[in-house]
Amino acid sequence: MGLLSYLKEIFTGKQDAPEAPVAPAAPAAPTKVEVPQPAEAKPAQTPADVKVEQKPEETKMEELPVADKITIGHVHMSGCTGCLVSLADNYEGLFALLDNYADLVYCLTLADVRDIPKMDVALVEGSVCINDHHSVEDIKKARENATIVVALGACAAYGNVTRFARGGQWNQPQHESYLPIGDLIDVDLYLPACPPSKESIRNVAVMAYLLLKGTDEQKELAAAYLKPLMDLAARGVEACGCDLMVDVINQGLCMGCGTCVAACPVRAIDMVYGKPNIDREMCIKCGVCYAQCPRSFFNFDVINQFEAIGEAIDAAMGKGGE
Amino acid sequence: MVLGSYKTAICARAADPGILAKSQDGGIVTQLFAFALEEGIIDGAVVAGPGDEPFKPEPIVATTVAELLEARGTRYTICPNMSMIKEATRTYGLDKVGIVGTPCQIQALRKAQLYPMGMRSVPDKIALAVGIFCMENFPYQGLETMVEDLCNVKMESAVKMDIGKGKFSVYTERGAVSQIPLKLTHKFEQGGCHVCLDYVANLADVSTGSVGTPDGWSTVFVRTKVGEDVWGRAIGAGYFETKDIADVKPGLDLVTKLANEKISKNQKTLEERATFGVNKGLRNPYL
Amino acid sequence: MAKVVEISPTTRHEGHTKITMQVNDAGIVERGDWLSLTPVRGIEKLAIGKSMHQAPKISSRVCGICPIAHTLAGIEAMEASIGCYIPDDAYLLRVILQCANRLHSHALHNILSLPDMYLPGTDTHINPFTSEEPVRSVALRIQKLREIGQTVGEIVGGEPIHPSNPRVGGMYKNITPRAKSKLYDLAKEALPLARDHMEFMIAVFKDWDARPMASVANGKEVEKTEKFGFHDQGYMAVDPLYGSSSLDIEPRWFPERWTEVRPWDWYQGELEVSLEDAEYPIGGTTPVGTKVWPAMEACTGVPLYDGSPVEVGPRARLAMFRNYDRKGAMGLQIARQMEYMDCLYSMIEAIDAVDCSGSVLADEIPQGDGSLGWAANEAPRGTDVHLAKVKDGRVDWYSLLVPTTWNFPTVSRALEGAPWQLTEVIMRAYDPCVSCATHMMVVDDSKRVVAQKMFQ
């Protein structure tokens, strides 16, 4: 958890003096904390394949140290694997990610490692059935073994459809209570939506890499990028289309852009008299309408750089550019 | 930086008189999208098309110049263009999407590109984002009240509405012009506009509006590499007439002045919101 | 005496399962149980009282790999219950979605299967994530096929993972002519790739079948047995491609032939692990002395058709509609590859037939009187039957008989006679999707009673 306090230092620093890049001075010491042993961490693949390649970085981001990769795991709780499929839907980008930036050290669906190892980033998919002791042990172990825990998708973050669960079904009718992981462990980042888009998972993976292995400048960018997702994690474990009413319209912030309509995965939102109308009988409580809303969070320091960040991510993925 | 970062600022108008005819000012948006469509830079654009009621726009995905022409002219009410941004890439089958929007909508677009949680396969399909200057917007019922009750014009008879020189003006088919002072319209403004810190669509590829240039012309900011490329090619192909922005009146000074006014007024609103209640404030989306 | 060995959790498939086996001195499985440990979210129970429009959106979320199958089966079960017939163009769009989902899912499964296989002509296991050739080209081709499938899913379904466009009564939106030609181009682009890929994969699986010795990825080589992964159960499939529902003039699935029994009639009782292999990749098997109790731990029931477990999936479809007859684990793998081409031919036919100006929503959507309706969708991994009763627009009763649930007891049979070290290869051949499977509702041991209950 050294990293987290480091992150917080950066953020509190930023709040004090928004224009000045304060961060780089502080972090030096904590960054080296808990870098897992890459050799042990990569057992799914034969040693011949472990090639740390020079990555094709990066227009703006000057000399990137030829760092080792970060380690990522996918921890499957009570979810549907759709979030993992979304990650895999980066197609050739998935290989760019795994070749250059991240070793997938744990993922029951894709690799043979059976126990949750130490890792830099745990992507947790699914909510936790508290009536199943294996699930509870797994989520605790994930927290213990990971530097950064990401609630990947709506079930982990907010419960999503498992919020409706009430047990009563054979062969385990006692499986009736499902909790978002944030009710049981500290969660560093939320990535809501059902499922989070392939691009958003890619962006978080790249930013996690920059945060852990990048230059000071890159660390600062990555920290700024990830901050709103940390804030979402701090905001709480409940989400619903009603958030648009409660936290946007009621707060006098809605300007009727319609983003929520496009984001909703079950077409539960339409615009009525310039404001979103939520069909609450359709809403599955995934939280994406609020997260995607430009008036939930809007960080000028990051989004003003949309052009440069977009180019940097494209370059990192080995596409676009000239 | 109240005008955002930009590569060039120009005074321009569409070269095609057919486009200019029913456009708000210089016909920039329509002409630029028409050019981008013909050149294959975009294969469709989300624009404010005609709705069921007069001056009540509905977002449409225009894939032909004819459809673009239908969408000409400013309607001073909300058109949720972002609501179509995903569908444009889905059942419409677009790979290169254009979109026009107010500053807040362009902000929403850029957030959707950088944090695309619920926007699968949208971020890399945005080919051209055109922003329009915006001081504030009116809900449809507000606009209706302004036009029908304050200006005494039936919505159906209005052919054009305009804000400028401190007045809100309604033009009718029969050539009548009805005007009210802008201050009468303030109470009808949408509340959500009062926290907006962007007047000239700082995050668009190209942004445009009437302020700063003479009647029938528009001020254009070219902001990004994408914008520079499209604009350069359109100029090269003779799609726009241009003048040096330094030579026109009132020029960028007025744009800067209005941008400053909007931003400082809304900064103040944000500050007031922070201490709105008793030891309780309203939410600030920028923190 | 037989020893008890357990692989837990199993890997390279969707969900959480384990294999508990009794093996003889030679390590050959005498009795095997493959069972789900995935917590039961209880989709059928939580759907009760929800609107008929929302329930299929929830059931889509039982699985992110075959969400299209669950969405379509769910929606069509609702439509069957309320008696709603959808326009032809809506049906065609659903067929396109079905093909797209199968294309992506089969290709994804290749990634999960390849690590146990060998590059033909070598003794090197295939790591699909290596950057070395020729594997990287194969992996990129798999991703390209998936990209095409998922992109078609995006255009027609709104989203490929949990499609938003299908709805009770048809579809929200038809496609434009531009989208139609894009779909057509995508399918055409995939055709030659799929043909090459099918041939490569079949060669790989045949190569494995022909080897005397084999191992799982990074495992110890053991001698293979004859009839590896054979079982004597029958097959169940309702259509080579799409499905059937109770609205059909001649339905091809029969609820009265379905029985559901509890796992404690079917799985092993309490056992103690007495054989352990710390070398089994990666992390070893369950430690000696651990108490296990499959019948109590299993998270699914056991569905039977005519009183017996059946196999569902690609081989079942090919066996029933094309007289395919290759047995064993590799026989199933090869059948799966043989479905690639039809995904694309059928997709192209359906795209051709879509009228972009046609209506895709039924004029009238009844609210339902509580009648039973069912829809059986041929999901990538087998027949996915949803049964529903809708009354006044709300779900009164809902049941999902999903592919992997059918396959659990069949796989358990297919493990018998195989060396325990290779049992995961058999299990993986079924392309398990376990989150889906864990949604069974056990009704009654006597199918008569079940049938009567359902038709009341």
mmCIF file of N, CA, C and O in Angstrom, chain B residues 4 14 18-19 30 58 77 81 89 105 115 117 132 134 144 151 171 175 184 187 190 222 241 245 253 262 287:
data_model
loop_
_atom_site.group_PDB
_atom_site.id
_atom_site.type_symbol
_atom_site.label_atom_id
_atom_site.label_comp_id
_atom_site.label_asym_id
_atom_site.label_seq_id
_atom_site.Cartn_x
_atom_site.Cartn_y
_atom_site.Cartn_z
ATOM 1 N N GLY B 4 -9.021 29.196 -25.203
ATOM 2 C CA GLY B 4 -8.470 27.872 -25.441
ATOM 3 C C GLY B 4 -7.241 27.949 -26.320
ATOM 4 O O GLY B 4 -6.842 29.020 -26.774
ATOM 5 N N ALA B 14 -18.987 30.666 -45.770
ATOM 6 C CA ALA B 14 -19.078 29.636 -46.795
ATOM 7 C C ALA B 14 -19.051 30.271 -48.171
ATOM 8 O O ALA B 14 -19.633 31.339 -48.383
ATOM 9 N N GLY B 18 -25.692 28.809 -51.728
ATOM 10 C CA GLY B 18 -26.811 27.955 -51.346
ATOM 11 C C GLY B 18 -26.757 27.599 -49.872
ATOM 12 O O GLY B 18 -27.783 27.541 -49.190
ATOM 13 N N ILE B 19 -25.558 27.372 -49.373
ATOM 14 C CA ILE B 19 -25.407 27.052 -47.959
ATOM 15 C C ILE B 19 -25.610 28.302 -47.110
ATOM 16 O O ILE B 19 -26.296 28.298 -46.097
ATOM 17 N N THR B 30 -22.081 23.895 -41.625
ATOM 18 C CA THR B 30 -22.668 23.165 -42.747
ATOM 19 C C THR B 30 -21.644 22.990 -43.873
ATOM 20 O O THR B 30 -21.481 21.904 -44.423
ATOM 21 N N GLU B 58 -33.883 17.919 -33.117
ATOM 22 C CA GLU B 58 -33.606 16.546 -32.678
ATOM 23 C C GLU B 58 -32.273 16.153 -33.299
ATOM 24 O O GLU B 58 -32.017 16.459 -34.462
ATOM 25 N N THR B 77 -32.056 26.215 -28.209
ATOM 26 C CA THR B 77 -32.509 25.276 -27.191
ATOM 27 C C THR B 77 -31.686 24.015 -27.293
ATOM 28 O O THR B 77 -30.887 23.851 -28.215
ATOM 29 N N ASN B 81 -27.026 16.192 -28.849
ATOM 30 C CA ASN B 81 -26.294 15.515 -29.927
ATOM 31 C C ASN B 81 -25.486 14.320 -29.431
ATOM 32 O O ASN B 81 -25.329 13.332 -30.143
ATOM 33 N N THR B 89 -22.166 4.992 -34.765
ATOM 34 C CA THR B 89 -21.171 3.973 -35.094
ATOM 35 C C THR B 89 -21.791 2.583 -35.129
ATOM 36 O O THR B 89 -21.092 1.609 -35.391
ATOM 37 N N GLN B 105 -20.999 20.079 -24.892
ATOM 38 C CA GLN B 105 -21.111 18.811 -25.611
ATOM 39 C C GLN B 105 -19.753 18.347 -26.122
ATOM 40 O O GLN B 105 -19.460 17.157 -26.145
ATOM 41 N N TYR B 115 -12.079 8.805 -21.274
ATOM 42 C CA TYR B 115 -12.623 7.898 -20.255
ATOM 43 C C TYR B 115 -13.839 7.191 -20.851
ATOM 44 O O TYR B 115 -14.969 7.424 -20.427
ATOM 45 N N MET B 117 -15.758 4.706 -20.680
ATOM 46 C CA MET B 117 -16.266 3.528 -19.972
ATOM 47 C C MET B 117 -17.455 2.889 -20.681
ATOM 48 O O MET B 117 -17.478 1.691 -20.916
ATOM 49 N N ILE B 132 -19.449 25.134 -31.321
ATOM 50 C CA ILE B 132 -20.022 26.456 -31.554
ATOM 51 C C ILE B 132 -19.981 27.268 -30.265
ATOM 52 O O ILE B 132 -20.131 26.735 -29.184
ATOM 53 N N CYS B 134 -20.950 29.494 -27.235
ATOM 54 C CA CYS B 134 -22.211 29.417 -26.503
ATOM 55 C C CYS B 134 -22.086 30.153 -25.175
ATOM 56 O O CYS B 134 -21.204 29.880 -24.384
ATOM 57 N N GLU B 144 -39.845 29.082 -25.891
ATOM 58 C CA GLU B 144 -41.214 29.293 -26.344
ATOM 59 C C GLU B 144 -41.819 30.528 -25.653
ATOM 60 O O GLU B 144 -42.481 31.354 -26.287
ATOM 61 N N CYS B 151 -41.848 38.192 -27.211
ATOM 62 C CA CYS B 151 -41.681 38.794 -28.533
ATOM 63 C C CYS B 151 -42.986 38.807 -29.322
ATOM 64 O O CYS B 151 -43.056 39.361 -30.419
ATOM 65 N N TYR B 171 -37.087 36.736 -36.203
ATOM 66 C CA TYR B 171 -37.457 37.182 -37.552
ATOM 67 C C TYR B 171 -38.603 36.319 -38.038
ATOM 68 O O TYR B 171 -38.599 35.101 -37.861
ATOM 69 N N GLY B 175 -41.061 39.105 -42.733
ATOM 70 C CA GLY B 175 -40.049 40.149 -42.680
ATOM 71 C C GLY B 175 -40.048 40.975 -41.414
ATOM 72 O O GLY B 175 -39.230 41.870 -41.254
ATOM 73 N N LEU B 184 -33.961 40.321 -20.318
ATOM 74 C CA LEU B 184 -35.246 39.683 -20.055
ATOM 75 C C LEU B 184 -35.189 38.173 -20.224
ATOM 76 O O LEU B 184 -36.060 37.442 -19.757
ATOM 77 N N LYS B 187 -33.740 34.884 -17.004
ATOM 78 C CA LYS B 187 -34.410 33.971 -16.083
ATOM 79 C C LYS B 187 -34.766 32.646 -16.751
ATOM 80 O O LYS B 187 -35.035 31.658 -16.079
ATOM 81 N N GLN B 190 -30.922 27.893 -18.827
ATOM 82 C CA GLN B 190 -30.796 26.590 -18.182
ATOM 83 C C GLN B 190 -29.794 26.670 -17.041
ATOM 84 O O GLN B 190 -28.676 27.162 -17.226
ATOM 85 N N VAL B 222 -9.155 27.355 -35.380
ATOM 86 C CA VAL B 222 -8.679 26.033 -35.774
ATOM 87 C C VAL B 222 -7.730 25.559 -34.677
ATOM 88 O O VAL B 222 -6.740 26.226 -34.391
ATOM 89 N N GLU B 241 -14.609 31.681 -48.075
ATOM 90 C CA GLU B 241 -13.981 32.988 -48.235
ATOM 91 C C GLU B 241 -13.442 33.388 -46.874
ATOM 92 O O GLU B 241 -14.117 33.184 -45.865
ATOM 93 N N ILE B 245 -8.441 38.000 -39.430
ATOM 94 C CA ILE B 245 -9.250 38.348 -38.257
ATOM 95 C C ILE B 245 -8.802 39.684 -37.666
ATOM 96 O O ILE B 245 -9.597 40.414 -37.055
ATOM 97 N N ASP B 253 -11.017 40.880 -29.795
ATOM 98 C CA ASP B 253 -11.152 41.553 -28.497
ATOM 99 C C ASP B 253 -12.526 41.307 -27.905
ATOM 100 O O ASP B 253 -12.675 41.057 -26.716
ATOM 101 N N LYS B 262 -18.255 35.456 -19.374
ATOM 102 C CA LYS B 262 -18.917 34.185 -19.071
ATOM 103 C C LYS B 262 -18.155 33.433 -17.986
ATOM 104 O O LYS B 262 -18.740 32.973 -17.000
ATOM 105 N N LEU B 287 -13.805 19.434 -9.374
ATOM 106 C CA LEU B 287 -12.848 19.114 -8.308
ATOM 107 C C LEU B 287 -12.622 17.612 -8.224
ATOM 108 O O LEU B 287 -13.517 16.835 -8.438
#
